[in-house]
Coordinates of C-alpha atoms in Angstrom, one line a residue:
M1 CA -16.6 7.5 -42.2
L2 CA -13.8 8.1 -44.7
L3 CA -10.2 6.8 -44.3
R4 CA -7.9 9.7 -44.9
T5 CA -5.2 11.5 -42.8
T6 CA -5.8 15.2 -43.0
A7 CA -4.1 18.4 -41.8
L8 CA -6.4 18.3 -38.8
H9 CA -4.9 14.9 -37.7
R10 CA -1.4 16.4 -38.0
A11 CA -2.4 19.5 -36.0
A12 CA -4.1 17.4 -33.3
R13 CA -1.0 15.1 -33.0
I14 CA 1.1 18.2 -31.9
K15 CA -1.7 19.6 -29.7
H16 CA -2.0 22.8 -31.7
H17 CA -5.3 24.0 -30.4
C18 CA -5.6 27.2 -32.4
I19 CA -4.8 25.6 -35.7
V20 CA -7.3 22.8 -35.0
K21 CA -10.1 25.2 -34.5
V22 CA -9.2 27.2 -37.6
L23 CA -9.0 24.0 -39.7
F24 CA -12.5 23.0 -38.6
E25 CA -13.7 26.1 -40.5
I26 CA -12.1 24.5 -43.6
Y27 CA -13.1 20.9 -43.0
N28 CA -16.7 21.9 -42.5
K29 CA -18.6 19.0 -44.1
F30 CA -19.8 17.2 -41.0
N31 CA -21.6 14.5 -42.8
V32 CA -18.2 13.1 -43.5
N33 CA -16.0 11.9 -40.6
Y34 CA -12.4 11.6 -41.8
T35 CA -10.5 8.9 -39.9
D36 CA -6.7 8.1 -40.0
E37 CA -5.2 4.6 -39.8
S38 CA -5.3 4.6 -36.0
G39 CA -9.0 5.2 -35.9
L40 CA -8.7 8.8 -34.8
S41 CA -11.6 10.7 -36.5
H42 CA -12.5 14.4 -36.9
F43 CA -15.3 13.8 -34.5
H44 CA -12.9 12.5 -31.8
M45 CA -10.7 15.6 -32.4
A46 CA -13.7 18.0 -32.0
C47 CA -14.3 16.3 -28.6
M48 CA -10.6 16.4 -27.7
F49 CA -10.3 20.1 -28.3
G50 CA -13.6 21.2 -26.9
C51 CA -15.1 22.4 -30.2
V52 CA -18.6 22.4 -28.9
E53 CA -20.3 23.7 -32.1
V54 CA -18.5 21.2 -34.2
V55 CA -19.5 18.4 -32.0
E56 CA -23.1 19.5 -32.1
K57 CA -23.0 19.6 -36.0
F58 CA -21.6 16.1 -36.2
L59 CA -24.3 14.8 -33.9
R60 CA -27.1 16.5 -35.7
L61 CA -26.0 14.7 -38.8
R62 CA -26.3 11.4 -36.9
Q63 CA -22.6 10.8 -36.3
D64 CA -22.3 7.7 -34.0
P65 CA -21.6 9.2 -30.5
N66 CA -20.0 5.9 -29.5
V67 CA -17.5 5.5 -32.3
I68 CA -14.2 3.8 -31.1
W69 CA -10.7 5.1 -31.6
Q70 CA -9.3 1.7 -32.3
A71 CA -5.7 2.5 -31.2
T72 CA -6.8 3.4 -27.7
G73 CA -10.2 2.0 -27.2
D74 CA -11.5 5.5 -26.5
T75 CA -15.0 6.6 -27.2
P76 CA -15.6 10.3 -27.9
L77 CA -16.8 10.5 -24.3
H78 CA -13.4 9.2 -23.0
V79 CA -11.6 11.7 -25.3
A80 CA -13.7 14.6 -24.0
L81 CA -13.2 13.6 -20.4
K82 CA -9.4 13.2 -20.7
N83 CA -9.2 16.7 -22.0
R84 CA -11.8 18.1 -19.6
H85 CA -14.3 18.9 -22.3
I86 CA -17.9 17.7 -21.7
Q87 CA -21.3 19.2 -22.2
E88 CA -24.6 18.2 -20.5
H89 CA -26.3 18.3 -23.9
S90 CA -24.3 15.2 -24.8
F91 CA -26.3 13.2 -22.3
Q92 CA -29.6 15.0 -22.8
E93 CA -29.9 15.0 -26.6
Y94 CA -27.8 12.1 -27.8
H95 CA -28.5 9.5 -25.2
P96 CA -28.0 6.6 -25.1
L97 CA -24.3 6.9 -24.9
R98 CA -22.3 3.8 -23.9
L99 CA -21.3 5.0 -20.5
N100 CA -19.5 1.9 -19.3
D101 CA -17.0 1.2 -22.2
L102 CA -13.3 0.8 -21.1
D103 CA -10.4 2.6 -22.6
E104 CA -7.0 1.0 -23.2
W105 CA -6.1 1.5 -19.5
G106 CA -9.3 -0.1 -18.3
Y107 CA -11.0 3.2 -17.3
T108 CA -14.8 3.8 -17.7
P109 CA -15.9 7.4 -18.3
L110 CA -17.1 7.6 -14.7
N111 CA -13.8 6.5 -13.2
L112 CA -12.0 8.9 -15.5
A113 CA -14.2 11.8 -14.5
L114 CA -13.6 11.0 -10.8
D115 CA -9.9 10.6 -11.3
R116 CA -9.7 14.0 -12.9
N117 CA -12.0 15.6 -10.2
L118 CA -14.7 16.4 -12.7
Q119 CA -17.4 16.3 -10.1
V120 CA -20.3 17.8 -12.1
T121 CA -19.6 15.4 -15.0
A122 CA -19.4 12.5 -12.6
E123 CA -22.7 13.4 -11.2
L124 CA -24.2 13.6 -14.7
L125 CA -22.8 10.2 -15.6
L126 CA -24.2 8.6 -12.5
R127 CA -27.7 10.1 -13.1
Y128 CA -27.7 9.0 -16.7
G129 CA -26.8 5.4 -15.9
A130 CA -23.1 4.9 -15.4
D131 CA -22.2 1.8 -13.4
P132 CA -21.5 2.9 -9.8
N133 CA -19.5 -0.3 -9.2
A134 CA -17.3 -0.2 -12.4
I135 CA -13.9 -1.6 -11.8
D136 CA -10.8 -0.1 -13.5
A137 CA -7.5 -1.7 -14.3
D138 CA -6.2 -1.7 -10.6
K139 CA -9.6 -3.0 -9.4
S140 CA -10.6 0.4 -8.0
T141 CA -14.3 1.2 -7.9
P142 CA -15.7 4.7 -7.9
L143 CA -15.8 4.6 -4.1
H144 CA -12.0 3.8 -3.9
I145 CA -11.3 6.8 -6.2
I146 CA -13.5 9.2 -4.3
C147 CA -11.9 8.2 -1.0
K148 CA -8.5 8.7 -2.5
M149 CA -9.4 12.1 -4.0
V150 CA -10.9 13.3 -0.7
G151 CA -7.9 12.0 1.2
E152 CA -5.5 13.9 -1.0
K153 CA -7.6 17.0 -0.6
L154 CA -8.5 17.1 -4.3
C155 CA -12.2 17.2 -3.6
E156 CA -14.5 17.7 -0.7
D157 CA -16.0 14.8 1.3
K158 CA -19.5 16.0 0.6
F159 CA -19.2 14.4 -2.9
L160 CA -19.3 11.0 -1.1
D161 CA -22.7 11.9 0.3
L162 CA -23.9 12.9 -3.2
F163 CA -22.6 9.6 -4.6
F164 CA -24.7 7.6 -2.2
K165 CA -27.7 9.9 -2.6
I166 CA -27.8 9.5 -6.4
V167 CA -27.0 5.8 -6.5
V168 CA -28.8 4.4 -3.5
D169 CA -31.5 7.0 -2.5
D170 CA -32.5 8.3 -5.9
K171 CA -31.9 5.4 -8.2
N172 CA -32.3 2.5 -5.7
Q173 CA -29.1 0.8 -6.9
R174 CA -26.7 -1.3 -4.8
V175 CA -23.2 -0.1 -4.1
H176 CA -20.5 -2.7 -3.5
V177 CA -19.0 -1.0 -0.4
D178 CA -16.6 -3.9 0.4
D179 CA -14.9 -4.4 -2.9
R180 CA -11.1 -4.6 -2.7
D181 CA -8.6 -3.0 -5.0
V182 CA -5.5 -4.6 -6.5
L183 CA -3.7 -3.9 -3.1
G184 CA -6.5 -5.6 -1.2
R185 CA -7.9 -2.4 0.3
T186 CA -11.6 -1.6 0.8
P187 CA -13.0 1.9 0.5
L188 CA -13.4 1.9 4.3
E189 CA -9.7 1.0 4.8
L190 CA -8.7 3.8 2.5
A191 CA -10.9 6.2 4.4
V192 CA -9.3 5.1 7.7
A193 CA -5.8 5.4 6.3
Y194 CA -6.5 8.9 5.1
N195 CA -8.1 9.8 8.5
L196 CA -11.4 10.7 6.8
A197 CA -13.8 10.7 9.8
H198 CA -16.9 11.7 7.8
A199 CA -16.2 9.1 5.1
V200 CA -15.6 6.4 7.7
K201 CA -18.9 7.1 9.4
L202 CA -20.8 7.4 6.1
L203 CA -19.4 4.1 4.7
L204 CA -20.2 2.3 7.9
D205 CA -23.7 3.8 7.9
R206 CA -24.1 2.6 4.3
G207 CA -23.2 -1.0 5.2
A208 CA -19.4 -1.3 5.0
D209 CA -18.2 -4.5 6.8
L210 CA -16.2 -3.6 9.9
S211 CA -15.3 -7.1 10.8
G212 CA -12.7 -7.5 8.0
L213 CA -11.1 -4.1 8.5
V214 CA -7.3 -4.2 8.5
F215 CA -6.1 -1.2 10.4
P216 CA -3.4 0.6 8.4
A217 CA 0.3 0.9 9.5
K218 CA 1.4 4.2 11.1
I219 CA 3.2 5.3 7.9
D220 CA -0.2 5.6 6.2
F221 CA -1.2 8.3 8.6
F222 CA 1.8 10.5 8.2
N223 CA 2.2 10.4 4.4
K224 CA -0.5 12.9 3.7
F225 CA 1.1 15.5 6.0
F226 CA 4.6 15.6 4.4
G227 CA 5.3 19.2 3.5
E228 CA 3.4 20.7 6.4
P229 CA 4.8 24.2 7.0
N230 CA 4.7 23.4 10.8
E231 CA 5.7 19.9 11.7
M232 CA 4.0 20.0 15.1
L233 CA 0.9 21.5 13.7
G234 CA 0.8 18.6 11.1
C235 CA 1.3 16.1 13.9
L236 CA -1.6 17.5 15.9
R237 CA -3.8 17.5 12.9
I238 CA -3.0 13.9 12.4
A239 CA -3.8 13.2 16.1
S240 CA -7.2 15.0 16.0
S241 CA -8.2 13.4 12.7
C242 CA -7.0 9.9 13.7
L243 CA -8.8 10.0 17.1
A244 CA -12.0 11.1 15.5
V245 CA -11.8 8.0 13.2
I246 CA -10.9 5.8 16.2
E247 CA -13.9 7.0 18.2
I248 CA -16.2 6.2 15.3
L249 CA -14.7 2.7 14.9
L250 CA -14.9 1.9 18.6
K251 CA -18.5 3.0 18.8
K252 CA -19.3 0.8 15.8
G253 CA -17.7 -2.2 17.6
Y254 CA -14.1 -2.3 16.4
R255 CA -12.1 -4.1 19.2
V256 CA -8.7 -5.3 17.7
F257 CA -6.1 -3.5 19.8
K258 CA -2.7 -4.2 21.3
R259 CA -1.5 -3.5 24.9
S260 CA 0.4 -0.3 25.6
R261 CA 1.7 1.7 28.5
R262 CA 0.0 4.9 29.7
L263 CA 1.3 8.1 28.4
A264 CA 3.3 10.3 30.8
I265 CA 1.7 13.6 31.7
F266 CA 3.4 16.5 29.9
V267 CA 3.2 19.6 31.9
K268 CA 5.1 22.9 31.3
N269 CA 4.5 26.3 32.6
W270 CA 4.6 28.0 29.2
Y271 CA 0.9 28.5 29.3
D272 CA 1.1 30.8 32.3
N273 CA 2.8 33.4 30.1
V274 CA 0.8 36.6 30.0
E275 CA 1.0 37.0 26.2
F276 CA 0.0 33.4 25.5
E277 CA -2.8 33.6 28.1
K278 CA -4.3 36.7 26.5
I279 CA -4.3 35.2 22.9
A280 CA -5.4 31.7 24.0
G281 CA -8.3 33.2 26.0
D282 CA -9.7 34.7 22.7
I283 CA -9.5 31.4 20.9
M284 CA -12.6 29.4 21.4
I285 CA -12.5 25.6 21.0
T286 CA -16.2 25.3 21.7
S287 CA -18.8 28.0 22.3
S288 CA -18.1 27.8 26.0
L289 CA -14.5 26.7 26.3
S290 CA -11.4 28.7 25.3
L291 CA -8.0 27.3 24.4
S292 CA -6.6 28.8 27.6
K293 CA -9.1 26.9 29.8
L294 CA -8.7 23.7 27.8
I295 CA -5.0 23.3 28.3
Q296 CA -5.3 23.6 32.0
L297 CA -7.9 20.8 32.3
S298 CA -6.9 17.2 33.1
P299 CA -7.3 14.8 30.1
K300 CA -10.2 13.1 31.8
K301 CA -12.0 16.4 32.4
A302 CA -11.2 17.7 28.9
S303 CA -12.7 14.6 27.3
G304 CA -16.0 15.4 28.9
K305 CA -16.0 18.9 27.4
V306 CA -14.3 18.6 24.0
N307 CA -14.7 15.8 21.4
Y308 CA -12.3 15.0 18.6
R309 CA -14.4 16.9 16.0
D310 CA -13.8 20.0 18.1
Y311 CA -10.0 19.4 18.0
Y312 CA -10.2 18.7 14.3
N313 CA -12.2 21.9 13.6
F314 CA -9.7 24.0 15.6
M315 CA -6.6 22.5 14.0
H316 CA -8.0 23.2 10.5
S317 CA -9.2 26.7 11.3
N318 CA -7.4 30.0 10.8
T319 CA -7.4 30.8 14.5
V320 CA -4.6 28.2 15.0
H321 CA -2.3 30.7 13.4
W322 CA -3.1 33.4 16.0
L323 CA -0.8 31.7 18.4
P324 CA 2.7 33.2 18.6
E325 CA 5.1 30.9 16.8
R326 CA 7.4 30.4 19.8
Y327 CA 4.5 28.8 21.8
R328 CA 3.0 26.8 19.0
N329 CA 5.0 23.5 19.3
S330 CA 4.6 23.4 23.1
C331 CA 0.8 24.1 22.8
F332 CA 0.3 21.5 20.0
L333 CA 2.3 18.9 21.9
H334 CA 0.3 19.5 25.0
L335 CA -3.0 19.2 23.1
S336 CA -1.8 16.0 21.5
Q337 CA -1.1 14.6 25.0
I338 CA -4.6 15.6 26.2
M339 CA -6.2 14.0 23.2
W340 CA -4.3 10.7 23.6
E341 CA -5.0 10.6 27.3
G342 CA -8.7 11.3 26.6
F343 CA -8.7 8.5 24.1
C344 CA -7.3 6.1 26.7
H345 CA -10.2 7.1 29.0
L346 CA -12.7 6.5 26.2
L347 CA -11.2 3.2 25.4
Q348 CA -11.4 2.1 29.1
S349 CA -15.0 3.0 29.3
L350 CA -15.9 1.2 26.1
T351 CA -13.9 -2.0 26.8
K352 CA -14.9 -2.0 30.5
S353 CA -11.2 -2.8 31.3
S354 CA -8.6 -1.2 33.4
T355 CA -5.9 -2.1 30.7
I356 CA -5.1 0.5 28.2
Y357 CA -4.9 -0.7 24.6
E358 CA -3.4 1.0 21.6
I359 CA -4.1 0.8 17.9
F360 CA -0.6 1.3 16.6
A361 CA 2.2 -1.3 16.4
A362 CA 4.4 0.6 18.8
A363 CA 3.6 2.6 22.0
V364 CA 2.7 6.3 21.4
T365 CA 4.9 8.8 23.2
N366 CA 5.3 12.6 23.1
K367 CA 8.4 12.1 21.1
N368 CA 6.6 10.5 18.2
L369 CA 3.4 12.5 18.5

């Protein structure tokens, strides 16, 4: 390692990708790793700009793969991840890398990869020994980050399944499913707040503690749907997702609810319209029940034929857009009513009580559905 600021350092500072790659053809002695006063080296820059062949040449000449950029605390792995440049050969040929070092912001490479939705890289890091319980600066674990990414629709919930498969099933490691972040939230509470039914069930199946669950405020449910092109469609999606989560929690033994009044039955004759009837008859909610038939059932009967996953699948399918726009809000509002009434019947059967409880701080009505 030689202390010297070069033209490569200057090009890197201004993010000039093309010049950096050309300059590596000039600075082509890879047994020497020029480093400036901040600790930024040519090797760091090769990782930063995705110069794969240059990285390989450095490593073949025994460049330390864990050298620290002192100004930031970044290893070459941090630098590569922050710039979305990483190759599997880094793990295969030059292991052991230090996979759990923290950068200046308190991020491990795994948490960085998850935060940037680099799922393939995150999988490699887990398989090669990254700490699955690593805590970053805001006390978030990989589980917190995955739940947040899924909740914000930046990755699919199947990655959560893969996380547990690698860590628990394949590597026989323990996952801290009940760790709390700096705001006091567990991964389960994040999954509930984001209405992630699959994640909620998976976390509970994997040992998450339900007894300490703090049910989120209403605002948490609505934040993720700001910007919906159709406000009522967004509300119905919230309802179907929320009730799917509630059903899972109830079946797992969650019982902390407040009293509420029954919802009033919402009936309109809009669904008798010939145009609506024809289109709704072609939209199947289940293999044997059309939308047209569903909206004419009482909530109690509907709850025996359709579950919240069926509502959820319908509201997130393309067929929901088959409905003429002038009927959509009425239809969505009516479906919301059926779901909430169905939930009340479910709650009655589970609590063995004639009193209806609600989970929100205020009574739910058609107006705020």
